[in-house]
XYZ file of C-alpha atoms in Angstrom:
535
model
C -225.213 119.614 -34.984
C -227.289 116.794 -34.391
C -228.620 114.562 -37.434
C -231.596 114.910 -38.757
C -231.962 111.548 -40.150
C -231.234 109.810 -37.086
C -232.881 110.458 -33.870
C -230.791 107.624 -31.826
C -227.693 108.491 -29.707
C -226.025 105.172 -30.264
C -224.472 103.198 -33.349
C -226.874 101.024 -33.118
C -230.674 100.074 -31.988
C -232.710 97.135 -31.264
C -236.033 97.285 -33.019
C -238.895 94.785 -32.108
C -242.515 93.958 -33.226
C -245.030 94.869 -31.412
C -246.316 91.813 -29.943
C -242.788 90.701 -28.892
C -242.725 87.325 -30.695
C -240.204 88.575 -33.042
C -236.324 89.014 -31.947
C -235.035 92.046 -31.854
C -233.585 93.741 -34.855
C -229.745 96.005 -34.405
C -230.092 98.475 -37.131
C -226.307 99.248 -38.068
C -225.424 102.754 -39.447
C -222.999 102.776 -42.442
C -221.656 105.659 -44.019
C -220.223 105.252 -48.140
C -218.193 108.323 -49.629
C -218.416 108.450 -53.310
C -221.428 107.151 -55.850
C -218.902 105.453 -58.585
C -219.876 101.702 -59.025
C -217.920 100.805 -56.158
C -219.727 102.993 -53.700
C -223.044 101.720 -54.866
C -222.495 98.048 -54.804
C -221.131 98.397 -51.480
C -224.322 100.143 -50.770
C -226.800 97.914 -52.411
C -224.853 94.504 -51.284
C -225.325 95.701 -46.844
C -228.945 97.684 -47.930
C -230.533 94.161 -49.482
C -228.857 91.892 -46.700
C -231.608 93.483 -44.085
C -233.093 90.203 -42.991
C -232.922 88.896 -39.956
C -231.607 90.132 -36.382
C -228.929 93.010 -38.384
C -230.355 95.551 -40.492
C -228.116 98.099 -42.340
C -229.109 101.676 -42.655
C -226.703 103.032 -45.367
C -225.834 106.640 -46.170
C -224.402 107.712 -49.583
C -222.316 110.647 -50.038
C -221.027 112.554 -52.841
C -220.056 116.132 -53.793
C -221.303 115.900 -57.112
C -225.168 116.451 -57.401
C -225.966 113.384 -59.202
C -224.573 110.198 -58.884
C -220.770 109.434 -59.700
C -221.107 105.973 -61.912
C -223.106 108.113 -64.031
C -222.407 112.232 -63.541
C -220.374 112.619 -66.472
C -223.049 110.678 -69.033
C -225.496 113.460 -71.381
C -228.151 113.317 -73.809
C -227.314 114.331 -77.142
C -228.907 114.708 -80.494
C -227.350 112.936 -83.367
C -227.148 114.429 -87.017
C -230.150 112.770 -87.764
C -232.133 114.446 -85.057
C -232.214 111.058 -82.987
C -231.729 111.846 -78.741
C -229.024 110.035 -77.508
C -228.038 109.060 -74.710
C -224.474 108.681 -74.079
C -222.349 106.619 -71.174
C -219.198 109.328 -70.317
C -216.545 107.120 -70.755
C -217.563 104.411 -72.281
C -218.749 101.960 -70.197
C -217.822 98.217 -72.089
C -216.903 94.847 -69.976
C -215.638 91.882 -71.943
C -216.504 88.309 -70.872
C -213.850 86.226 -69.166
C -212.762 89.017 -67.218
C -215.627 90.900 -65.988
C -216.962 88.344 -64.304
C -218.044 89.801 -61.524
C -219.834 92.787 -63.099
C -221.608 90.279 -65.997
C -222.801 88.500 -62.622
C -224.173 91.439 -61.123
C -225.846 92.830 -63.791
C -227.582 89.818 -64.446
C -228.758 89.175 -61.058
C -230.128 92.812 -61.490
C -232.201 92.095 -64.342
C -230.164 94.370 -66.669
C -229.981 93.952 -70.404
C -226.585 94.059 -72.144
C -225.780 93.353 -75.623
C -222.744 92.659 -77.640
C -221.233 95.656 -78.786
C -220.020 94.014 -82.183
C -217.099 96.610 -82.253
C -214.781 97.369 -85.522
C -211.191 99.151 -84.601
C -208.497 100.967 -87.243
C -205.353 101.754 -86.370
C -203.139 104.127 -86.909
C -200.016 105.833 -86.059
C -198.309 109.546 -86.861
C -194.833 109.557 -87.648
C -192.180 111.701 -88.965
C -191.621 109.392 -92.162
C -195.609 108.894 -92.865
C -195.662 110.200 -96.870
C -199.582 110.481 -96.358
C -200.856 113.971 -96.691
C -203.161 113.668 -93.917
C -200.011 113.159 -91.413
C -200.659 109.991 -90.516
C -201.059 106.249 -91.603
C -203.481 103.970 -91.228
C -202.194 100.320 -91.187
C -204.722 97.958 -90.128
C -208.565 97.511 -90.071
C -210.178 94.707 -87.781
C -213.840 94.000 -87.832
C -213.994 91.995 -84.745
C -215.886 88.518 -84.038
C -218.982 89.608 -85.187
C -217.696 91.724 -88.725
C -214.430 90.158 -89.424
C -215.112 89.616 -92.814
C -216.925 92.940 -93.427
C -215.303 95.276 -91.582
C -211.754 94.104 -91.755
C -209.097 94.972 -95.091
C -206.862 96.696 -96.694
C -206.253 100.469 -95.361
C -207.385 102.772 -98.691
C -203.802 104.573 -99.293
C -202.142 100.800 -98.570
C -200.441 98.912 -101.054
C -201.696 95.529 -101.569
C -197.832 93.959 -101.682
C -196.926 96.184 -98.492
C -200.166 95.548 -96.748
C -200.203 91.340 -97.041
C -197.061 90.772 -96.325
C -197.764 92.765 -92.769
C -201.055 90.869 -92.505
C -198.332 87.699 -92.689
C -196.288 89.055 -90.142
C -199.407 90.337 -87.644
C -200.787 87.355 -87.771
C -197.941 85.282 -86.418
C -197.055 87.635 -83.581
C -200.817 87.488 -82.795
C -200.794 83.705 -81.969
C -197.356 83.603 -80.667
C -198.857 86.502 -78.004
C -201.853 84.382 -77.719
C -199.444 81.013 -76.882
C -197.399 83.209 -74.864
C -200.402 84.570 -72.834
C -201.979 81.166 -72.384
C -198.543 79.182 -71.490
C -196.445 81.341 -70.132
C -196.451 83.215 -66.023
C -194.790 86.517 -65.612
C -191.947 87.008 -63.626
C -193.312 88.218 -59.752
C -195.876 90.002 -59.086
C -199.652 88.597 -58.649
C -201.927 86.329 -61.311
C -205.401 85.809 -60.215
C -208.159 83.237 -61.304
C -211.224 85.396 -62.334
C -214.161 83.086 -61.896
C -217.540 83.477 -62.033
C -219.033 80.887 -59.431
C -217.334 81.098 -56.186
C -216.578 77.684 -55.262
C -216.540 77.587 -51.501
C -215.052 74.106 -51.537
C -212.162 75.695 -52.923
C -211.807 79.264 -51.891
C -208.066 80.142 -52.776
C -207.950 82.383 -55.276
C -204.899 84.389 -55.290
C -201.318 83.290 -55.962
C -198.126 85.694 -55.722
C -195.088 84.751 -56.364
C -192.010 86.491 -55.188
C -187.896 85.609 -56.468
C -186.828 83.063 -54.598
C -183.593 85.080 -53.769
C -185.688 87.851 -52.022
C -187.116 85.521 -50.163
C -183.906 84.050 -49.277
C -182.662 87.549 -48.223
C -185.845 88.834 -46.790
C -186.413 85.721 -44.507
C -183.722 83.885 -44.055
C -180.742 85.695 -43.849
C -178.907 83.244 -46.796
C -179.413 80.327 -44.714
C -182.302 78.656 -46.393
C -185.160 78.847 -48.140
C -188.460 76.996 -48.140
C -190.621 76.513 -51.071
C -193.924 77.012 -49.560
C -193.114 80.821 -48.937
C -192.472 81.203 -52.443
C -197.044 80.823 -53.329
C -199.319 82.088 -50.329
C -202.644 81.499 -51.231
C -205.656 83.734 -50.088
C -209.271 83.441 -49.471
C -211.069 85.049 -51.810
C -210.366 88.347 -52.611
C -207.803 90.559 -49.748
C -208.475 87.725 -46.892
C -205.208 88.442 -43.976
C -206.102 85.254 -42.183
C -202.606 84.241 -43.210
C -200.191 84.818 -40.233
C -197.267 87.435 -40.971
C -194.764 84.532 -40.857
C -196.319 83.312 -44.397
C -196.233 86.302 -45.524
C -193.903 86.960 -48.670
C -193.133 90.787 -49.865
C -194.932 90.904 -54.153
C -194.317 94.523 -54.327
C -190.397 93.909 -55.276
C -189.476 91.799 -57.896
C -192.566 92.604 -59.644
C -192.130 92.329 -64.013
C -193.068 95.212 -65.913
C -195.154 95.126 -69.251
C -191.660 96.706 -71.241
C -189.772 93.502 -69.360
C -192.210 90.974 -70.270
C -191.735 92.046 -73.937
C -188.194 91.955 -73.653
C -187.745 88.334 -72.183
C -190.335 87.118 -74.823
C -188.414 89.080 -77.966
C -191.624 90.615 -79.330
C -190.624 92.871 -81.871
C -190.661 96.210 -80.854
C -193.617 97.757 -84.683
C -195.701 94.628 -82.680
C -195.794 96.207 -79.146
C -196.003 99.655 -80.644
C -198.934 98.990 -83.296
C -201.251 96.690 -81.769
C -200.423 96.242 -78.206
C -199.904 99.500 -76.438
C -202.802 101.058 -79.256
C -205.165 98.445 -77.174
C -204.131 98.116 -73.962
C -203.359 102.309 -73.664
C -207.634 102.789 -74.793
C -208.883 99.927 -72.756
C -207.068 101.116 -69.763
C -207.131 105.036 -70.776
C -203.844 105.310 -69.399
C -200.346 106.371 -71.512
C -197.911 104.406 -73.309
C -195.354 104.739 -70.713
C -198.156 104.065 -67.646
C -198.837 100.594 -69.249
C -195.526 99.481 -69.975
C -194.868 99.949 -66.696
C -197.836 98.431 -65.680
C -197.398 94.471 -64.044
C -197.118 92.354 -67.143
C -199.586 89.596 -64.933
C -202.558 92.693 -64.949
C -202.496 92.498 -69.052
C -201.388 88.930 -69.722
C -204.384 87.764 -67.350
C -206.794 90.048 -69.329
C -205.531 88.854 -72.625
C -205.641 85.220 -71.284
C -209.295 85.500 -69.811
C -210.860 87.684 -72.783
C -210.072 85.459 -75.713
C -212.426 85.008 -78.174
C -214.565 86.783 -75.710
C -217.022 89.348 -76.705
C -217.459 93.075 -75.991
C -220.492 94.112 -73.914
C -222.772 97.610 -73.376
C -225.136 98.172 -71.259
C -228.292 98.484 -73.746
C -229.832 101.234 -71.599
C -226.400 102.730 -70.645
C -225.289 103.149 -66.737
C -228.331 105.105 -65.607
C -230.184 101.795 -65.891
C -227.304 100.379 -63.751
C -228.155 103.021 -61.203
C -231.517 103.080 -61.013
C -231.344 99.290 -59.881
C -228.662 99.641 -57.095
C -230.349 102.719 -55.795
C -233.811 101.107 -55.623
C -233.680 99.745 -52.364
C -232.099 102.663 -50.596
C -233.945 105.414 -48.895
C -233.792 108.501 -51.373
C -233.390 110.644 -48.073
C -230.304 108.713 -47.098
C -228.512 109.641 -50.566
C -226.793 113.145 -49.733
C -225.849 114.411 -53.345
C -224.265 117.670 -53.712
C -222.491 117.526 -50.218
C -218.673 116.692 -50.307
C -217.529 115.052 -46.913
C -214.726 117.633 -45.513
C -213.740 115.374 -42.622
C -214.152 112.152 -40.523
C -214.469 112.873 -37.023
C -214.357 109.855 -34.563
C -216.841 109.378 -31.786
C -214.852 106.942 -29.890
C -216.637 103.602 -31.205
C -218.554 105.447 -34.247
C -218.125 107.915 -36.752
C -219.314 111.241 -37.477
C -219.158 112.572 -41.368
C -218.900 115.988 -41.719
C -220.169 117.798 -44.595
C -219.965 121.783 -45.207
C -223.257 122.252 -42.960
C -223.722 119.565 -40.404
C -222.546 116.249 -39.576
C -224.222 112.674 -39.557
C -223.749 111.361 -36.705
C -223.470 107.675 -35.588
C -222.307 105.797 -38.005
C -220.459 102.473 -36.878
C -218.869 101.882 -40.236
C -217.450 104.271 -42.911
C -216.531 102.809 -46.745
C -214.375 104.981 -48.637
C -214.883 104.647 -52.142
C -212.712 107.506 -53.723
C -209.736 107.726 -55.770
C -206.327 106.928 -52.772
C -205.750 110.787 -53.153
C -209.113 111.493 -51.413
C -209.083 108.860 -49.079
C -206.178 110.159 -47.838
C -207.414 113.538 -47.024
C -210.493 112.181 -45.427
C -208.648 109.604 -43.064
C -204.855 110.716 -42.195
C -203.733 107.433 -41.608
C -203.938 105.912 -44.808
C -201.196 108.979 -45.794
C -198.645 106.692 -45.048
C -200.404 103.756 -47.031
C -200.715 105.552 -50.418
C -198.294 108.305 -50.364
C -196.518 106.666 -53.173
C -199.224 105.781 -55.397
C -199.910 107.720 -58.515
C -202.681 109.203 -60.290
C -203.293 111.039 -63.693
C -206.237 112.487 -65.537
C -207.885 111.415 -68.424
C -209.428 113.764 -71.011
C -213.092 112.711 -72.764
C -214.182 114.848 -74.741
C -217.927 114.172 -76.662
C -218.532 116.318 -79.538
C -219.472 116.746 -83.053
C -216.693 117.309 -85.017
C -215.821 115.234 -87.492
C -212.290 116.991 -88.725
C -211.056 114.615 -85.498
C -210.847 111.709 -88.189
C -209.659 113.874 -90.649
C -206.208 111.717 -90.676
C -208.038 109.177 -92.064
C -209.224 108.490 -95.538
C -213.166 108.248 -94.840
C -213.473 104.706 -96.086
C -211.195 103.682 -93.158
C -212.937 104.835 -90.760
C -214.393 102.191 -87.592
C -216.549 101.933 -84.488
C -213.211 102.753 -82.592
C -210.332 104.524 -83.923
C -206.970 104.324 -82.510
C -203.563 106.334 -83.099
C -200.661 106.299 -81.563
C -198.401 109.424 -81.291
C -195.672 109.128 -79.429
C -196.372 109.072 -76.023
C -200.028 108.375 -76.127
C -203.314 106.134 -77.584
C -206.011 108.463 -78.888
C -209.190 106.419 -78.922
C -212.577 107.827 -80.905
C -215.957 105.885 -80.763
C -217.938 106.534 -83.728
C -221.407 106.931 -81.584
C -224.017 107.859 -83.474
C -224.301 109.910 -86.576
C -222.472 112.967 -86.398
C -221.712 112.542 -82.485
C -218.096 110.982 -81.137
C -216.175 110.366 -78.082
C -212.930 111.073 -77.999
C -210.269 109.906 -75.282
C -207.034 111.496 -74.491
C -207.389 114.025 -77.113
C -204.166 115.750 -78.824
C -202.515 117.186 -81.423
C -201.412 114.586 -83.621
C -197.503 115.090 -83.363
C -194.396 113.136 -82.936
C -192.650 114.858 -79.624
C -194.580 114.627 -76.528
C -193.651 118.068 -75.311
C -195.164 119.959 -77.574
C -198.253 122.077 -76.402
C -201.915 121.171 -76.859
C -203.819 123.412 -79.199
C -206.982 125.051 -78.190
C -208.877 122.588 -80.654
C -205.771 120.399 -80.990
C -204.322 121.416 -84.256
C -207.879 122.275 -86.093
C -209.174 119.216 -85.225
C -212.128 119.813 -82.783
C -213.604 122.423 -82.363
C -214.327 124.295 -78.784
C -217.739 125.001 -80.261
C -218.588 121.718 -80.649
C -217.754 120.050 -77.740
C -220.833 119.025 -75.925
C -218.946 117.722 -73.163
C -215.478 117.621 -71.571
C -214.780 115.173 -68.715
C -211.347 114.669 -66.603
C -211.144 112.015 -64.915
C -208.474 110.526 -61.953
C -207.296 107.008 -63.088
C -205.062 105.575 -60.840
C -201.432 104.351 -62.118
C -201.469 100.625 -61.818
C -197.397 100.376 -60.638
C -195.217 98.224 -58.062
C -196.161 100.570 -55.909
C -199.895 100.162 -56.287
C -199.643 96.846 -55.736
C -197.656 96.699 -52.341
C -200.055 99.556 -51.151
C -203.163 97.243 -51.804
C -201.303 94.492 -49.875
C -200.411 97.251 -47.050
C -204.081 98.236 -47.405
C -205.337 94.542 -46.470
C -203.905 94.637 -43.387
C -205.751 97.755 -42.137
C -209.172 97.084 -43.896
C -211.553 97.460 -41.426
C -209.724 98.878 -38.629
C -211.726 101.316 -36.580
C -214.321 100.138 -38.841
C -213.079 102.283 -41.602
C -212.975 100.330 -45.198
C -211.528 101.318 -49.000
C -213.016 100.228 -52.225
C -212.731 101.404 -55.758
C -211.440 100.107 -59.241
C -207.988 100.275 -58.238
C -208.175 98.472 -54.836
C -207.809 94.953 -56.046
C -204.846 93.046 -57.705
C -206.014 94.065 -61.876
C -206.255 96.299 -64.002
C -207.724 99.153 -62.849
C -211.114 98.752 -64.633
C -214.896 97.979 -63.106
C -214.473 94.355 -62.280
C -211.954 96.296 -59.191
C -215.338 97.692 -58.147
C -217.143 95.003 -57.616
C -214.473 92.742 -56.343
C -213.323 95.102 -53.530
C -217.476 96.094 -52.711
C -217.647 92.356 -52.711
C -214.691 92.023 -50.404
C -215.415 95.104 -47.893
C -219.084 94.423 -47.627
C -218.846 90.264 -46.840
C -216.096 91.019 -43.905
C -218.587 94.111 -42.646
C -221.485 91.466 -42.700
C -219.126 89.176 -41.151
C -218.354 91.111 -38.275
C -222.264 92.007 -37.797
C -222.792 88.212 -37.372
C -224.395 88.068 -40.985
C -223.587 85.984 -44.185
C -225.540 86.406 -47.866
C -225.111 85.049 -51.170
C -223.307 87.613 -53.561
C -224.173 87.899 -56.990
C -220.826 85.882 -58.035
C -223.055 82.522 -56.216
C -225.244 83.020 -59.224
C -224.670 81.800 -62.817
């Protein structure tokens, strides 16, 4: 079926002015699958590069009929009466690591405030005396309310409860030295900055056992220290020859290892770190532990003393601004893309009705399990990389902080069962968010309750979101590296949250949009200032 938006039979077409004193324009077809915030900064970085001889005419496409970065966000009323308008999840970025994002918002001309956020924590356990099943053990106001918001838990003794405060507080700066001083074992660290300086464009450093290398290159017979760093351009760059190249996805140290070879005790890594790192990331206890112990040292490294940010009119305002300069009837919402078919040196996308024909370049910006489906050959790219799903629930119950004593209660709540980080966001009045819901128990294999052991109600949940969240593993990490070796090829590209060397979080987005766009404007013969240029 022939495409309606397109009436050209080419990948490409030279447009001129009509007296002729103007050189020609080659309009370039792209096609992006998937409206998350990768998908649309890939979009908006090729749609407002259209000056000069290359002009990009970009396609979005996504099955769901709004867009992705903000499908899952509602309106809801608050027990006051107040509408409210609420990001599904939450959508906060802390300075020092979010670099990129901070940078692109700004350069938008979006408003963000500090989100000033208070945390409890808490934890069930078989030996907790409190009625309510649980204990709550520490209160933190943050920068902003340390004084107000911070104490002693209600049902806490004062002897019992200082003489922790002692003991948290020493592990606390011994983390911080340790995160500050201290390189983990393999694996990847990057430097997150927020002006690129093009007089000094490596970036990346991984760092592989020197007896791998040994046995990987060598034989036993030598080894040579330069293969032990490689250092990248930017962010993915393969201009490095393969005979530089050093393996990072063996050898790589663990979160649980890192621990280990540092001696933190193991109520420290249980109470404070996983209860963190598990809601940031919205992962398990188990997925983070296993997670690179560079991905979480470099975030707690880069976000100290750094404050928590919120998009003061919540995502939509985010898309409204990277939609503005494309053509509303090149955003195809409510069509999922069933297959890419290839026309030789061009594309065609094929929805459930008709194709779109012509497109010379095709950005994937879906979880790996979807890419994989849509292009066969990345199959044997991702096949090991994991996924799970992540529960958010927004409701209006308020028996979900029942296990708490009401003077306890924060801006985020945490508790730790045993295989899991339950996070709920106070909102507004009367309204909360609630991540990886459950019943509070002590053994992970027993059953979730319809309203998870009378603690929410079905009736008043005003909406339930699953989301795919990528595991961030060894494996993930030599896929991205396998992945930088095909990006591009037959013009076919991969972004998303989880395509970069971090945590998977929104700085991924932008980096890898960053990344794929600037080598697809490379190849067209153009180069543009990205919003990480501007302080």
């Amino acid at each position: 079926m022939p495409d309606r938006t397109s009436s050209i039979s080419s990948s490409t077409t030279a447009i001129s002015s009509s007296g002729g004193s103007t050189p020609a324009r080659t309009v370039i077809k792209v096609a992006v699958i998937g409206t998350g915030l990768a998908g649309l900064v890939s979009a908006y970085r090729l749609a407002t590069s259209n000056s000069g001889s290359v002009e990009f005419e970009v396609h979005l496409f996504d099955e769901s009929p709004v867009i992705g970065f903000d499908a899952s966000s509602i309106s809801v009323t608050d027990s006051d009466g107040v509408e409210r308008r609420v990001d599904v999840p939450m959508r906060s970025f802390a300075g020092g690591y979010y670099t990129r994002v901070i940078a692109l918002y700004r350069s938008l001309g979006l408003q963000f405030h500090n989100a000033k956020f208070s945390y409890s924590f808490s934890e069930v356990s078989n030996d907790v005396k409190s009625e309510r099943g649980a204990e709550t053990y520490y209160m933190h106001g943050g920068q902003k309310q340390l004084i107000k918001k911070s104490g002693r838990p209600v049902e806490k003794g004062r002897v019992a409860y200082y003489a922790s405060l002692v003991a948290v507080l020493f592990w606390y700066i011994y983390f911080t030295l340790v995160a500050a001083f201290s390189r983990p074992k393999g694996g990847l660290t990057f430097e997150n900055e927020a002006r690129l300086d093009h007089s000094r464009r490596a970036r990346y450093w991984y760092m592989t056992d020197p007896d791998d290398v040994l046995n990987e290159r060598s034989g036993g017979s030598g080894f040579k220290s330069r293969n032990l760093f490689r250092k990248e351009n930017i962010y993915g760059s393969m201009e490095t020859g393969d005979e530089d190249e050093v393996m990072i996805g063996t050898g790589v140290e663990t979160l649980r290892e890192y621990v280990a070879r540092w001696h933190f005790p193991r109520w420290f890594v249980d109470r404070f770190m996983t209860p963190l790192f598990c809601a940031m990331s919205t992962c398990t206890v188990d997925t983070i532990m296993d997670a690179p112990a560079a991905d979480v040292i470099d975030y707690k490294r880069t976000t100290f003393m750094k404050p928590h940010y919120l998009l003061s009119k919540n995502s939509r305002s985010a898309v409204d601004a990277l939609t503005a300069c494309l053509n509303p009837d090149n955003i195809h919402l409510g069509m999922a893309v069933k297959s890419m078919l290839s026309e030789g040196s061009t594309w065609t996308i094929r929805t459930g009705d008709r194709d779109y024909n012509h497109f010379v370049h095709v950005i994937i910006a879906t979880p790996p399990s979807v890419a994989r489906e849509l292009h066969p050959p990345l199959e044997k790219i991702f096949k090991d990389v994991k996924s799970e799903y992540v529960r958010v629930l927004v409701h209006t119950d308020s028996r979900v902080l029942d296990y708490m004593n009401p003077k306890d209660i924060r801006d985020l709540n945490l508790i730790r069962t045993a295989d899991r980080a339950e996070a709920t966001h106070v909102l507004f009045p009367g309204v909360y968010q609630t991540t990886s819901p459950t019943t509070l128990c002590s053994y992970p294999d027993q059953p979730e309750s319809a309203d998870f052991g009378g603690r929410i109600a079905p009736e008043k949940i005003v909406k339930e979101s699953r989301f795919e969240r990528v595991v961030r593993s060894a494996e993930l990490v030599q896929a991205i590296e396998k992945m930088r070796k095909h990006q591009g090829r037959h013009n076919v590209w991969v972004t998303g949250s989880w395509m970069w060397q971090g945590l998977v979080l929104l700085e991924g987005c932008v980096a890898s949009a960053d990344y794929v766009t600037e080598r697809i404007k490379t190849k067209s013969g153009k180069t543009t200032i990205s919003s990480r240029d501007i302080v």
